[in-house]
Tab-separated table of C-alpha atoms in Angstrom:
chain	number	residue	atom	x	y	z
A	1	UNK	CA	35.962	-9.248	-9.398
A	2	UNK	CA	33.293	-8.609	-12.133
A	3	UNK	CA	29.565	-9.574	-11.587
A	4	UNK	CA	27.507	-10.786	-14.871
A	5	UNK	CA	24.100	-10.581	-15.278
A	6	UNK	CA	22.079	-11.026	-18.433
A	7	UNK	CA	19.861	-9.166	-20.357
A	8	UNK	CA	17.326	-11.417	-21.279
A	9	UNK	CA	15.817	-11.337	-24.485
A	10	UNK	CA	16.871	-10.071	-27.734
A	11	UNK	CA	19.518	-12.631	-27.637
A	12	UNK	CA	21.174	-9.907	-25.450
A	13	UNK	CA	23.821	-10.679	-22.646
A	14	UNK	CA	24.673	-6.999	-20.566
A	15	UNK	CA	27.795	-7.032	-18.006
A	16	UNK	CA	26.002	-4.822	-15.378
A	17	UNK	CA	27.161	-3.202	-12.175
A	18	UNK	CA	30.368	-4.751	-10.480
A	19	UNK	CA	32.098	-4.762	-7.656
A	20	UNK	CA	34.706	-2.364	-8.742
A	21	UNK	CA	34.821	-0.473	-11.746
A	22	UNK	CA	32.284	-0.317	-14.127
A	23	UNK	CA	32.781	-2.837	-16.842
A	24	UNK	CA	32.889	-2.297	-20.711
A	25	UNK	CA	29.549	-3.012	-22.702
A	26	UNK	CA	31.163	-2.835	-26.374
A	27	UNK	CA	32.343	-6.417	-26.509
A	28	UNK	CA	29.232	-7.838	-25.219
A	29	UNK	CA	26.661	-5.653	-27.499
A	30	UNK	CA	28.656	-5.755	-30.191
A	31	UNK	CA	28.828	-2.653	-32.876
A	32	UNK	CA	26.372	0.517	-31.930
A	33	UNK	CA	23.426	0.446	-34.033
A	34	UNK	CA	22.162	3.975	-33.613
A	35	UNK	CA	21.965	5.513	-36.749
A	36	UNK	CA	23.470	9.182	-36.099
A	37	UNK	CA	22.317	11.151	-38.887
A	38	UNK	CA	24.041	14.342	-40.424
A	39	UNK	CA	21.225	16.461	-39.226
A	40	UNK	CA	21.940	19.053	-36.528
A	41	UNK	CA	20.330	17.441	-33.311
A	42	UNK	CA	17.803	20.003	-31.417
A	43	UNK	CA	19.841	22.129	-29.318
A	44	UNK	CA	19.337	20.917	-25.196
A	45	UNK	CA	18.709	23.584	-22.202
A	46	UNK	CA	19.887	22.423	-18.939
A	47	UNK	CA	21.587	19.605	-17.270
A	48	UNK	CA	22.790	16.649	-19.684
A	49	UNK	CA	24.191	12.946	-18.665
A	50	UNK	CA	26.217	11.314	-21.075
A	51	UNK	CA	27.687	12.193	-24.617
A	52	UNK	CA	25.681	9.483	-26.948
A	53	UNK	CA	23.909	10.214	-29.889
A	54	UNK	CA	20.646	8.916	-28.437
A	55	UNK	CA	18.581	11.131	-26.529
A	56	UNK	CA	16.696	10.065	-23.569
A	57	UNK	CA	15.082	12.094	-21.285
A	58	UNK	CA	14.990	11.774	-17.295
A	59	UNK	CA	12.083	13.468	-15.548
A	60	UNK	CA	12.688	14.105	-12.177
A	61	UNK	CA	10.803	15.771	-9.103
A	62	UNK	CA	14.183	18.424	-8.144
A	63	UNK	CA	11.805	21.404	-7.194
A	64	UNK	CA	9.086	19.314	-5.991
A	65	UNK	CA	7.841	20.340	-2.453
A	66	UNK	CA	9.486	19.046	0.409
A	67	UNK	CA	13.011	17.357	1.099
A	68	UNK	CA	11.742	14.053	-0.179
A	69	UNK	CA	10.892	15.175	-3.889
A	70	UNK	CA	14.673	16.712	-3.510
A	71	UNK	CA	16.425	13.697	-2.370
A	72	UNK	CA	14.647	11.170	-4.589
A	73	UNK	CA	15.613	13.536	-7.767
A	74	UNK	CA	19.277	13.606	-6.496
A	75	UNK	CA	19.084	9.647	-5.503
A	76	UNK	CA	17.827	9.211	-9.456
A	77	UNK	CA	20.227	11.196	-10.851
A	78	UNK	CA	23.349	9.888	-9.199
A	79	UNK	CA	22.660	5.850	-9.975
A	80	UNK	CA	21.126	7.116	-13.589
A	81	UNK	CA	25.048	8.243	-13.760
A	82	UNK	CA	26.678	5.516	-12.242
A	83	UNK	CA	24.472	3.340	-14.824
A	84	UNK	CA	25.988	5.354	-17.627
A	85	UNK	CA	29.649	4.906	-16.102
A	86	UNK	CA	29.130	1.355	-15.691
A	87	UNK	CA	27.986	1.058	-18.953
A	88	UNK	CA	31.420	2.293	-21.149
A	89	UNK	CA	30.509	3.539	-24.318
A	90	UNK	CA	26.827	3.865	-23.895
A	91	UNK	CA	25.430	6.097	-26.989
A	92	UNK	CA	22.349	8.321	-25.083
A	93	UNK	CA	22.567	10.799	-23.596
A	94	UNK	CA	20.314	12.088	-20.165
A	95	UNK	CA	18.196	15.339	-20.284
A	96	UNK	CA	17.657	15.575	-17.406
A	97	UNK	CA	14.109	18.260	-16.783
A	98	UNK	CA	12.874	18.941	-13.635
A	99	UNK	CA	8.410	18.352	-13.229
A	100	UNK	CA	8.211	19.551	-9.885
A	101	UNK	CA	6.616	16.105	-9.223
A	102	UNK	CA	3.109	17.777	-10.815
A	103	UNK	CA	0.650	16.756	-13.970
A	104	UNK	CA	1.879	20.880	-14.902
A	105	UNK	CA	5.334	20.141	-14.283
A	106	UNK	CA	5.400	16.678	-15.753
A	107	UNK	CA	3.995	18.249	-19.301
A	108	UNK	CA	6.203	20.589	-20.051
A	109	UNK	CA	9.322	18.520	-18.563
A	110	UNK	CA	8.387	15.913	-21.180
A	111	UNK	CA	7.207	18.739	-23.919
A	112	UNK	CA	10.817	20.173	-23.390
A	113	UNK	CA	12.829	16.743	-23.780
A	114	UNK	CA	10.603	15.579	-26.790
A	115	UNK	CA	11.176	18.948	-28.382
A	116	UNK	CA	15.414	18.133	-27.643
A	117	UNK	CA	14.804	15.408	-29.113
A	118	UNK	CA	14.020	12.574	-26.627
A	119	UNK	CA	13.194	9.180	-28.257
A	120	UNK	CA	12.370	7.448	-24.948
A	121	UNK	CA	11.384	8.980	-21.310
A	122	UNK	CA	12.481	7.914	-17.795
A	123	UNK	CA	10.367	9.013	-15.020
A	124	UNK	CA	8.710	10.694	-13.992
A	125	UNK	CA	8.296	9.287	-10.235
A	126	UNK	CA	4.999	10.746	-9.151
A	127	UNK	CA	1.539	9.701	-10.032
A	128	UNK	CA	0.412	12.755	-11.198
A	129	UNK	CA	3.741	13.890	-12.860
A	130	UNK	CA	3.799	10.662	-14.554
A	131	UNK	CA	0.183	11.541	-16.183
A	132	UNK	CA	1.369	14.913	-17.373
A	133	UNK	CA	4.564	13.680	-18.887
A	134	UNK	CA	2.432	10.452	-20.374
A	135	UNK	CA	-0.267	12.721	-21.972
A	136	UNK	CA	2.327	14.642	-23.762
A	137	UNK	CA	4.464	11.647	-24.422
A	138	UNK	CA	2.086	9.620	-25.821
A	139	UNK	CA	0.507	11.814	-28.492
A	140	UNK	CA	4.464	12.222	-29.645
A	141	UNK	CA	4.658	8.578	-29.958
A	142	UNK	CA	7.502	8.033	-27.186
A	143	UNK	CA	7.079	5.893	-24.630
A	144	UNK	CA	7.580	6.797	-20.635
A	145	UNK	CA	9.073	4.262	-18.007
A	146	UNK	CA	8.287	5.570	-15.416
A	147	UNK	CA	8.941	4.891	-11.537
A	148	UNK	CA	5.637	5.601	-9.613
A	149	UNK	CA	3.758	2.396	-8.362
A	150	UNK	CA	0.547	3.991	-9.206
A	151	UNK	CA	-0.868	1.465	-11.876
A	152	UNK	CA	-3.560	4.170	-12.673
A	153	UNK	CA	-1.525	5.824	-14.821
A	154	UNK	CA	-0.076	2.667	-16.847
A	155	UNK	CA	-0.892	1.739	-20.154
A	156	UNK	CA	-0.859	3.272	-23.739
A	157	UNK	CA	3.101	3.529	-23.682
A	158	UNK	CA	3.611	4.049	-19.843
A	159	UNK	CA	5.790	1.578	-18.836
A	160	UNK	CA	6.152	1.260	-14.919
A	161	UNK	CA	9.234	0.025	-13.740
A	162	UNK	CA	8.401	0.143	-9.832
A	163	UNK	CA	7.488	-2.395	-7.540
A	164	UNK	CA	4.071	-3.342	-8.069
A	165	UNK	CA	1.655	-4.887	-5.769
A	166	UNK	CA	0.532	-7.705	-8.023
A	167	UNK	CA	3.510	-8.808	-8.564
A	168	UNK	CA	4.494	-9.313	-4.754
A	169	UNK	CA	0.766	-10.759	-3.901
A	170	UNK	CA	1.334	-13.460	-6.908
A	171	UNK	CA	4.809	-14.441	-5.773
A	172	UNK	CA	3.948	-14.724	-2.144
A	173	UNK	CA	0.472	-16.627	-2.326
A	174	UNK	CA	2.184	-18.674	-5.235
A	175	UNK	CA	5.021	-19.853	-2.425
A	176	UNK	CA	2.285	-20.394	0.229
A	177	UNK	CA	0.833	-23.071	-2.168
A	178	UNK	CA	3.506	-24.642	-2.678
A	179	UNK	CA	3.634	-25.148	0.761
A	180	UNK	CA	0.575	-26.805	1.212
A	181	UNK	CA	-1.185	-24.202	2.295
A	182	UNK	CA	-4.553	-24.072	1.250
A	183	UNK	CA	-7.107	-21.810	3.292
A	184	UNK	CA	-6.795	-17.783	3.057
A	185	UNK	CA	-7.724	-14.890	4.796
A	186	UNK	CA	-6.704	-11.680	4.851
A	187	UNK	CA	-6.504	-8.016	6.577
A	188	UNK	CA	-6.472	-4.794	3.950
A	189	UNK	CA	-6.316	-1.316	4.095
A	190	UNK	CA	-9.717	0.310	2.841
A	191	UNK	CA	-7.759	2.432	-0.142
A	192	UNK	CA	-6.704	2.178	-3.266
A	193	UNK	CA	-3.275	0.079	-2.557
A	194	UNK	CA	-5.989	-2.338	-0.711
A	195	UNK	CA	-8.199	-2.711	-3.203
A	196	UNK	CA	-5.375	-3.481	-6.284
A	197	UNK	CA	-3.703	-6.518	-3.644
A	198	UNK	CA	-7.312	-7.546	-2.913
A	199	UNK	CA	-8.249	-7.931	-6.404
A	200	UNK	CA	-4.670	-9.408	-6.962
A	201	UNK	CA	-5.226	-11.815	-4.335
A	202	UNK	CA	-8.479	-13.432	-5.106
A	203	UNK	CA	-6.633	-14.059	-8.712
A	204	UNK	CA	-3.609	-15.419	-7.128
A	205	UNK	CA	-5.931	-17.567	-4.517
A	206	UNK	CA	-8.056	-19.212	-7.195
A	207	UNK	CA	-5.483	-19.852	-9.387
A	208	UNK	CA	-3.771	-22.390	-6.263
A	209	UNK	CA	-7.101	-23.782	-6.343
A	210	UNK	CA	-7.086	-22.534	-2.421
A	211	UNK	CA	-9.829	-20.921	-0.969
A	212	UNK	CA	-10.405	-17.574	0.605
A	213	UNK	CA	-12.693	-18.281	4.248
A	214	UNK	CA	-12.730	-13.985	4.513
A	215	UNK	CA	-11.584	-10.831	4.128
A	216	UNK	CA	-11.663	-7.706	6.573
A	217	UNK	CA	-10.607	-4.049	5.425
A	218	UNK	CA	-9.393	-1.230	8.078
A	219	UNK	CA	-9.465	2.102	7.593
A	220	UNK	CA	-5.719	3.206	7.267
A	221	UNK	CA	-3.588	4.177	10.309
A	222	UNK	CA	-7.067	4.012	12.729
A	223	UNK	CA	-5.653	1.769	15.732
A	224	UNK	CA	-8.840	1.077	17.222
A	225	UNK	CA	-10.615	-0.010	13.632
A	226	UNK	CA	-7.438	-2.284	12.907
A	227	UNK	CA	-8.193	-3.670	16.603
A	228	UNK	CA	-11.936	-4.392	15.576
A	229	UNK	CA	-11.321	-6.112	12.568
A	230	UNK	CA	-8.769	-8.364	13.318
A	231	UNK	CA	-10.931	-9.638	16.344
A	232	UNK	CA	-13.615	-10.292	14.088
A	233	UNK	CA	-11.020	-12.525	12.012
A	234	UNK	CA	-9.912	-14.055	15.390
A	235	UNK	CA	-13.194	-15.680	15.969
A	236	UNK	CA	-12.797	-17.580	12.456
A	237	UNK	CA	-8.993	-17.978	11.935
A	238	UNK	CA	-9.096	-21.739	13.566
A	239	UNK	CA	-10.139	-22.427	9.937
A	240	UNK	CA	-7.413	-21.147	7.802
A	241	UNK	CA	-3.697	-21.450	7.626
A	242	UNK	CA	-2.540	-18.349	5.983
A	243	UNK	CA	-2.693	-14.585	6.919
A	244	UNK	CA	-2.171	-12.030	3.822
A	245	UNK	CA	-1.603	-8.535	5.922
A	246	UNK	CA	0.348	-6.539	2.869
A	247	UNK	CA	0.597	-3.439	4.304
A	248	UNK	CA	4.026	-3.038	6.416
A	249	UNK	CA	5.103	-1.219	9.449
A	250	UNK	CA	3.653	-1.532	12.695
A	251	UNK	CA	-0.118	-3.036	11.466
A	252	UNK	CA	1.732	-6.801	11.015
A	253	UNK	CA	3.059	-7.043	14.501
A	254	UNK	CA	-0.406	-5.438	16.063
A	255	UNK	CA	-2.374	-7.871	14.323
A	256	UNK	CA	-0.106	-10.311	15.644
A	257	UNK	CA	-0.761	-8.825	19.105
A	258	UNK	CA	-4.351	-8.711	19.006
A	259	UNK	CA	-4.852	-11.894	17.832
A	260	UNK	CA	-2.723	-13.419	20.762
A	261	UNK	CA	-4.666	-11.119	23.238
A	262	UNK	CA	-7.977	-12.589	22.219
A	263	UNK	CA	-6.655	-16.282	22.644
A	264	UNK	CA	-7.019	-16.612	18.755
A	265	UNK	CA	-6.479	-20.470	17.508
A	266	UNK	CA	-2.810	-19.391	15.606
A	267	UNK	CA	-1.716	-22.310	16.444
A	268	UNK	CA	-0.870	-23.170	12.538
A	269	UNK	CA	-1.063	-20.165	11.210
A	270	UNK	CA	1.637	-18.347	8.675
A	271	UNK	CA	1.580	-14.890	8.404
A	272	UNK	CA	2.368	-13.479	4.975
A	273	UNK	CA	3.068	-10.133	3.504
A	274	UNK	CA	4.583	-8.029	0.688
A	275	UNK	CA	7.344	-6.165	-0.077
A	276	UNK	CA	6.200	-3.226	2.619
A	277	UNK	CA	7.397	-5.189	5.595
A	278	UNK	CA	11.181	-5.235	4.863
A	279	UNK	CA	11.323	-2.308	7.732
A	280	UNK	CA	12.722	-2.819	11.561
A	281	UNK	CA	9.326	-2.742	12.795
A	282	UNK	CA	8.247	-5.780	11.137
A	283	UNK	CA	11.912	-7.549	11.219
A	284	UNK	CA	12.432	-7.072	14.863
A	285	UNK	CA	9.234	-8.133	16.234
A	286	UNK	CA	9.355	-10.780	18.236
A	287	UNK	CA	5.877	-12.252	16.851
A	288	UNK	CA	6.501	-11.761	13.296
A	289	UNK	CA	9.361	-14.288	13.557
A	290	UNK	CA	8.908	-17.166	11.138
A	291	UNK	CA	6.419	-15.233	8.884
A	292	UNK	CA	6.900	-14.714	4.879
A	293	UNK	CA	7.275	-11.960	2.547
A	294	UNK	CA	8.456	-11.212	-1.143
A	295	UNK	CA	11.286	-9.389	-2.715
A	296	UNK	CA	14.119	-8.479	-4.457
A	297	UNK	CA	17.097	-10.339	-4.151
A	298	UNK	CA	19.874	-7.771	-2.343
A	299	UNK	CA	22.968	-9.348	-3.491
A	300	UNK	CA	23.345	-7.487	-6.693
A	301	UNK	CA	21.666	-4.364	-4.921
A	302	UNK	CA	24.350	-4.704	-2.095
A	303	UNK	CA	27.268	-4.465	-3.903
A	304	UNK	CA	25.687	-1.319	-5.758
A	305	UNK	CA	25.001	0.150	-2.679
A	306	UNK	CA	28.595	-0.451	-1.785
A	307	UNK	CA	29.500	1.517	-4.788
A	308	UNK	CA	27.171	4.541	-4.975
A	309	UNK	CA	27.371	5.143	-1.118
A	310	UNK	CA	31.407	5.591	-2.191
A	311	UNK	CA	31.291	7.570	-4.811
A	312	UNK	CA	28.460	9.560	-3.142
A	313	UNK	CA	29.080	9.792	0.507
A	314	UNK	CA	26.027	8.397	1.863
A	315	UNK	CA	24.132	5.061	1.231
A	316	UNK	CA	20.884	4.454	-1.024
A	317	UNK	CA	17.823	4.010	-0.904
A	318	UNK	CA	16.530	0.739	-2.016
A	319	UNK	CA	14.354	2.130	-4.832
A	320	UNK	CA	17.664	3.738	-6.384
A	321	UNK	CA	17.971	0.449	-8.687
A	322	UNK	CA	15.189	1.873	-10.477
A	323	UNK	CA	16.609	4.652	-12.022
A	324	UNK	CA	19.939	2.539	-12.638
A	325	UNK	CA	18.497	-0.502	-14.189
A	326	UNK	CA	15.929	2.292	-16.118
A	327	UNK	CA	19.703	3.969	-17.830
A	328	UNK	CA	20.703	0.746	-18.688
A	329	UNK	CA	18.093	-0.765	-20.157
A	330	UNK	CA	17.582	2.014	-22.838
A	331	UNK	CA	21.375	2.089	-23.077
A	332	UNK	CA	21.458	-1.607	-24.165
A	333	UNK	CA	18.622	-1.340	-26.065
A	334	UNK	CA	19.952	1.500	-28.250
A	335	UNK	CA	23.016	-1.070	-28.490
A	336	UNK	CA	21.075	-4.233	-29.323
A	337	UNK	CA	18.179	-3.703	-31.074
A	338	UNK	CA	18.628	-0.385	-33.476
A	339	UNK	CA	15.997	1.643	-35.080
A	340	UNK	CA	13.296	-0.852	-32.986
A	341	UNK	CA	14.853	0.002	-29.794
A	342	UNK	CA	12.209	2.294	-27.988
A	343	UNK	CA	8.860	-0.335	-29.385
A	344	UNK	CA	6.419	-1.767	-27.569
A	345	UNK	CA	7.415	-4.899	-29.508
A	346	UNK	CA	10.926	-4.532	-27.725
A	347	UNK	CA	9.994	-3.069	-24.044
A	348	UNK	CA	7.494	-6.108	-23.780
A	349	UNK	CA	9.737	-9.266	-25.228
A	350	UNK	CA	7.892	-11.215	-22.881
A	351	UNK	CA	11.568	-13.020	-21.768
A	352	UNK	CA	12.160	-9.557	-20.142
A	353	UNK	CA	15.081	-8.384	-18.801
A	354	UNK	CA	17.464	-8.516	-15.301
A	355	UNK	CA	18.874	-5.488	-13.362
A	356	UNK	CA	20.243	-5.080	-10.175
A	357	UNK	CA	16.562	-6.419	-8.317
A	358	UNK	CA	16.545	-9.511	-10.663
A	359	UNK	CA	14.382	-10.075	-13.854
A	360	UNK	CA	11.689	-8.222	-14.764
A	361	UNK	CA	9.379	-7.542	-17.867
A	362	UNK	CA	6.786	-5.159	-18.787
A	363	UNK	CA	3.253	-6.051	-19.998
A	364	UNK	CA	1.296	-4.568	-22.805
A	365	UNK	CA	-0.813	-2.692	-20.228
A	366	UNK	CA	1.916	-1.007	-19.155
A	367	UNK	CA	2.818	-3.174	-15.523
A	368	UNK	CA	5.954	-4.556	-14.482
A	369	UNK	CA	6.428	-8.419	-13.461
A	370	UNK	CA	8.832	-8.876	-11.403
A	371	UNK	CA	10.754	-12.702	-10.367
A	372	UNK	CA	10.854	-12.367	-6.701
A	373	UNK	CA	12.882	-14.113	-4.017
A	374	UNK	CA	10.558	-14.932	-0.251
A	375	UNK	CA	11.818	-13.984	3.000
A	376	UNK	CA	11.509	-15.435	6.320
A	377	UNK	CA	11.709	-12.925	9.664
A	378	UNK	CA	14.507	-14.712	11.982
A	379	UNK	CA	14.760	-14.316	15.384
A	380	UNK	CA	17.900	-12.434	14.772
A	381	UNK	CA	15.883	-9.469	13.489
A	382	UNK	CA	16.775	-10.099	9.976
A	383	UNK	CA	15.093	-11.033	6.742
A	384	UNK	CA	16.396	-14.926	5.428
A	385	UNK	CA	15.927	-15.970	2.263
A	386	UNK	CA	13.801	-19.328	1.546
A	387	UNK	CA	13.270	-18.957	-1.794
A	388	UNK	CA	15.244	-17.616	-4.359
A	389	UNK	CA	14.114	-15.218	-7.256
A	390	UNK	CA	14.151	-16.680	-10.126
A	391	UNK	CA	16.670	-15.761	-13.128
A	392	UNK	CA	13.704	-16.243	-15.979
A	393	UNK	CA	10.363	-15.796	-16.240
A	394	UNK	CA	8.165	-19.718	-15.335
A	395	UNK	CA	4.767	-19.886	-16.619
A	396	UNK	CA	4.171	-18.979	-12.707
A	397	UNK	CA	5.288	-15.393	-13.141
C-alpha cells in the first residue's frame, strides 16, 4: 500500500512517504526542469546526500555541545535521506556542513555550501546558528529554511519550518469558539515563548469576538510563583469558560491541582493548551482529562516512524518530519517549478504545501502556518482527536 499526499500549489501533486518502499516522483512531476549547465560545478568537501544536479545545503548542529546537538544532527540527516529515497529520481543533492549549533559555526557552514554551490539552505536548527547561516545567506541571495522555533531570527529569506507558537494559539482558541466558548483567561510563562503566545492570543481572542477577563504570568519552573498566580486566577475564574496554559509538562496538571485545592468555581471550565502538552505528564493526569490541545495529525508521521525506526534501529523523534518534509519540498520544487524554484514568490504560494504533519505554508515574514488537528486527553492516557487538520488552507488559517 502507497499513501498520497499532495503538494499544494503550483498545480503540483507529490507521492510522499509510504508504507513500504519509497514511491517514484518522475510520473507525478513530470520532466526535470533543472537546467544542468556545461560548467564544472564547484568542487564539495565533506559529506554529500544524493547525486542531483541541484545543490542544497543541510546545516546541521553534529559537533554542537552535548548529546542532544549530536542526536538531532543524526535524527536530520537520516529522514533528510529517507526523503531523498522516497523521492526516486530527485535532482539535488545534500551538503551536508556541520555549524556546531553557533552564529560562528552557522557562517561559515553556510559560507562553505554557498561557495559549493548551494542554491537553497536547510537548517540550521539553532537560534543562533540559524542567524549566522541567515546573515551569510542572505547577502548571497539564497534563502534558509530553517528548523528553530525562534521567530527572532525569521524574515528577509529565513523561512522557518518548525512548529510555531502562533500557529497552535490560533488553531486552538479558533476551535474553542467554535464551541461557544466565549470568556478567556490565561496562565504564561514570563519569557520570551510567553510573550509571542500572549501577543498571539489577544489576536486570536479578538478576532472570535470573545473576551479576555485576565491574564497572569509565572516566572518559569518557580513552583511556589506558579502556585501564587493561579490562586489569584482562582478567585475570578467563576467568570470565564476557557483556560489557555500553553506551556506543557507538569505546570497544566498543577494548575489543575491548585485550582481544585482552593475550591475554585471549574465547574465549566475547559482547559486548553498547545502543542507542548503532547507528553505523559499532561496525557496521564487524571485532571487534565477532557481538556484540548493542537497538533499535527500522526497518521502520516506514524507510518514514517514505522519506516525510519526500521531502517535505523531506533524510533524518531517527532520533530524528524522537519528535516524530511524540508528534502522534499526543495526536491519537488527543483522538479516543478524550474529556474523559479528557490523564490520567495514560490516558498510563499500562499496555497502552501503538505508533508508528513499536514499542510503548511510560509509567510513573507518568514513564519510557518501550519493546518492543525485538536486533541482531547482521554481517560485512557491518550491524546483523541476531535478535530481534524485540515488538508487546505480556510480563510481561518
Amino acid at each position: 500500500m502507497k499513501r498520497t499526499l499532495q503538494v499544494v500549489g503550483l498545480g503540483i501533486t507529490a507521492v510522499l512517504a509510504g508504507c513500504m518502499a519509497g514511491p517514484n516522483y518522475s510520473n507525478v512531476y513530470g520532466p526535470s526542469t533543472s537546467p544542468f549547465e556545461a560548467d564544472t560545478p564547484p568542487q564539495v568537501s565533506g559529506e554529500v546526500i544524493g547525486s542531483g544536479a541541484v545543490r542544497v545545503g543541510l546545516l546541521l548542529p553534529m559537533s554542537g555541545d552535548g548529546q542532544t546537538a549530536g542526536s538531532v544532527a543524526t535524527l536530520f540527516k537520516n529522514s533528510a535521506q529517507m526523503a531523498l529515497n522516497d523521492f526516486q529520481g530527485a535532482d539535488i543533492q545534500l551538503l551536508v556542513k556541520d555549524t556546531g549549533g553557533t552564529f560562528e559555526g552557522g557562517q561559515a557552514a553556510a559560507s562553505a555550501a554557498i561557495a559549493e554551490g548551494a542554491e537553497l539552505i536547510l537548517g540550521p536548527v539553532f537560534a543562533q546558528a540559524v542567524e549566522g547561516a541567515s546573515s551569510v545567506a542572505r547577502s548571497s541571495g539564497i534563502p534558509v529554511v530553517g528548523f528553530s522555533s525562534d521567530t527572532s531570527v525569521a524574515g528577509n529569506g529565513t523561512y522557518l519550518l518548525s512548529y510555531l507558537p502562533e500557529s497552535d494559539v490560533n488553531r486552538i482558541v479558533s476551535y474553542a469558539a467554535n464551541q461557544e466558548r466565549r470568556s478567556f483567561a490565561a496562565l504564561l510563562p514570563n519569557n520570551s515563548y510567553g510573550a509571542v503566545a500572549e501577543a498571539t492570543f489577544r489576536q486570536a481572542v479578538g478576532r472570535t469576538n470573545g473576551r479576555i477577563v485576565m491574564v497572569e504570568r509565572y516566572k518559569p519552573g518557580d513552583a511556589s510563583d506558579i502556585r501564587s498566580k493561579v490562586t489569584n486566577l482562582g478567585r475570578s475564574i467563576g467568570q470565564v469558560d476557557t483556560l489557555f496554559i500553553p506551556e506543557g509538562g507538569g505546570v497544566p496538571p498543577f494548575a489543575m491541582q491548585v485550582l481544585t485545592e482552593n475550591a475554585a468555581n471549574i465547574g465549566e471550565l475547559k482547559l486548553i493548551g498547545s502543542g507542548q502538552w503532547n507528553t505523559p505528564e499532561v496525557l496521564q493526569s487524571p485532571v487534565m482529562v477532557g481538556s484540548w490541545f493542537p497538533g499535527p495529525d500522526n497518521r502520516s508521521f506514524d507510518q514514517f516512524s514505522q519506516r525510519y525506526t526500521s531502517a535505523f534501529g531506533q524510533p524518531p523523534a517527532r520533530n524528524a518530519s522537519l528535516a524530511y518534509d524540508a528534502t522534499i519540498l526543495a526536491a519537488g520544487l527543483v522538479r516543478s517549478a524550474g529556474p523559479d524554484r528557490f523564490t520567495d514568490r514560490v516558498l510563499t504560494n500562499k496555497d502552501g504545501f503538505l508533508g508528513i504533519d499536514g499542510v503548511f505554508r510560509f509567510t513573507s515574514a518568514g513564519m510557518s502556518e501550519r493546518g492543525l488537528a485538536v486533541y482531547a486527553v482521554t481517560s485512557q492516557g491518550k491524546a483523541e482527536p476531535v478535530a481534524a487538520a485540515p488538508r487546505s488552507f480556510a480563510p481561518q488559517f
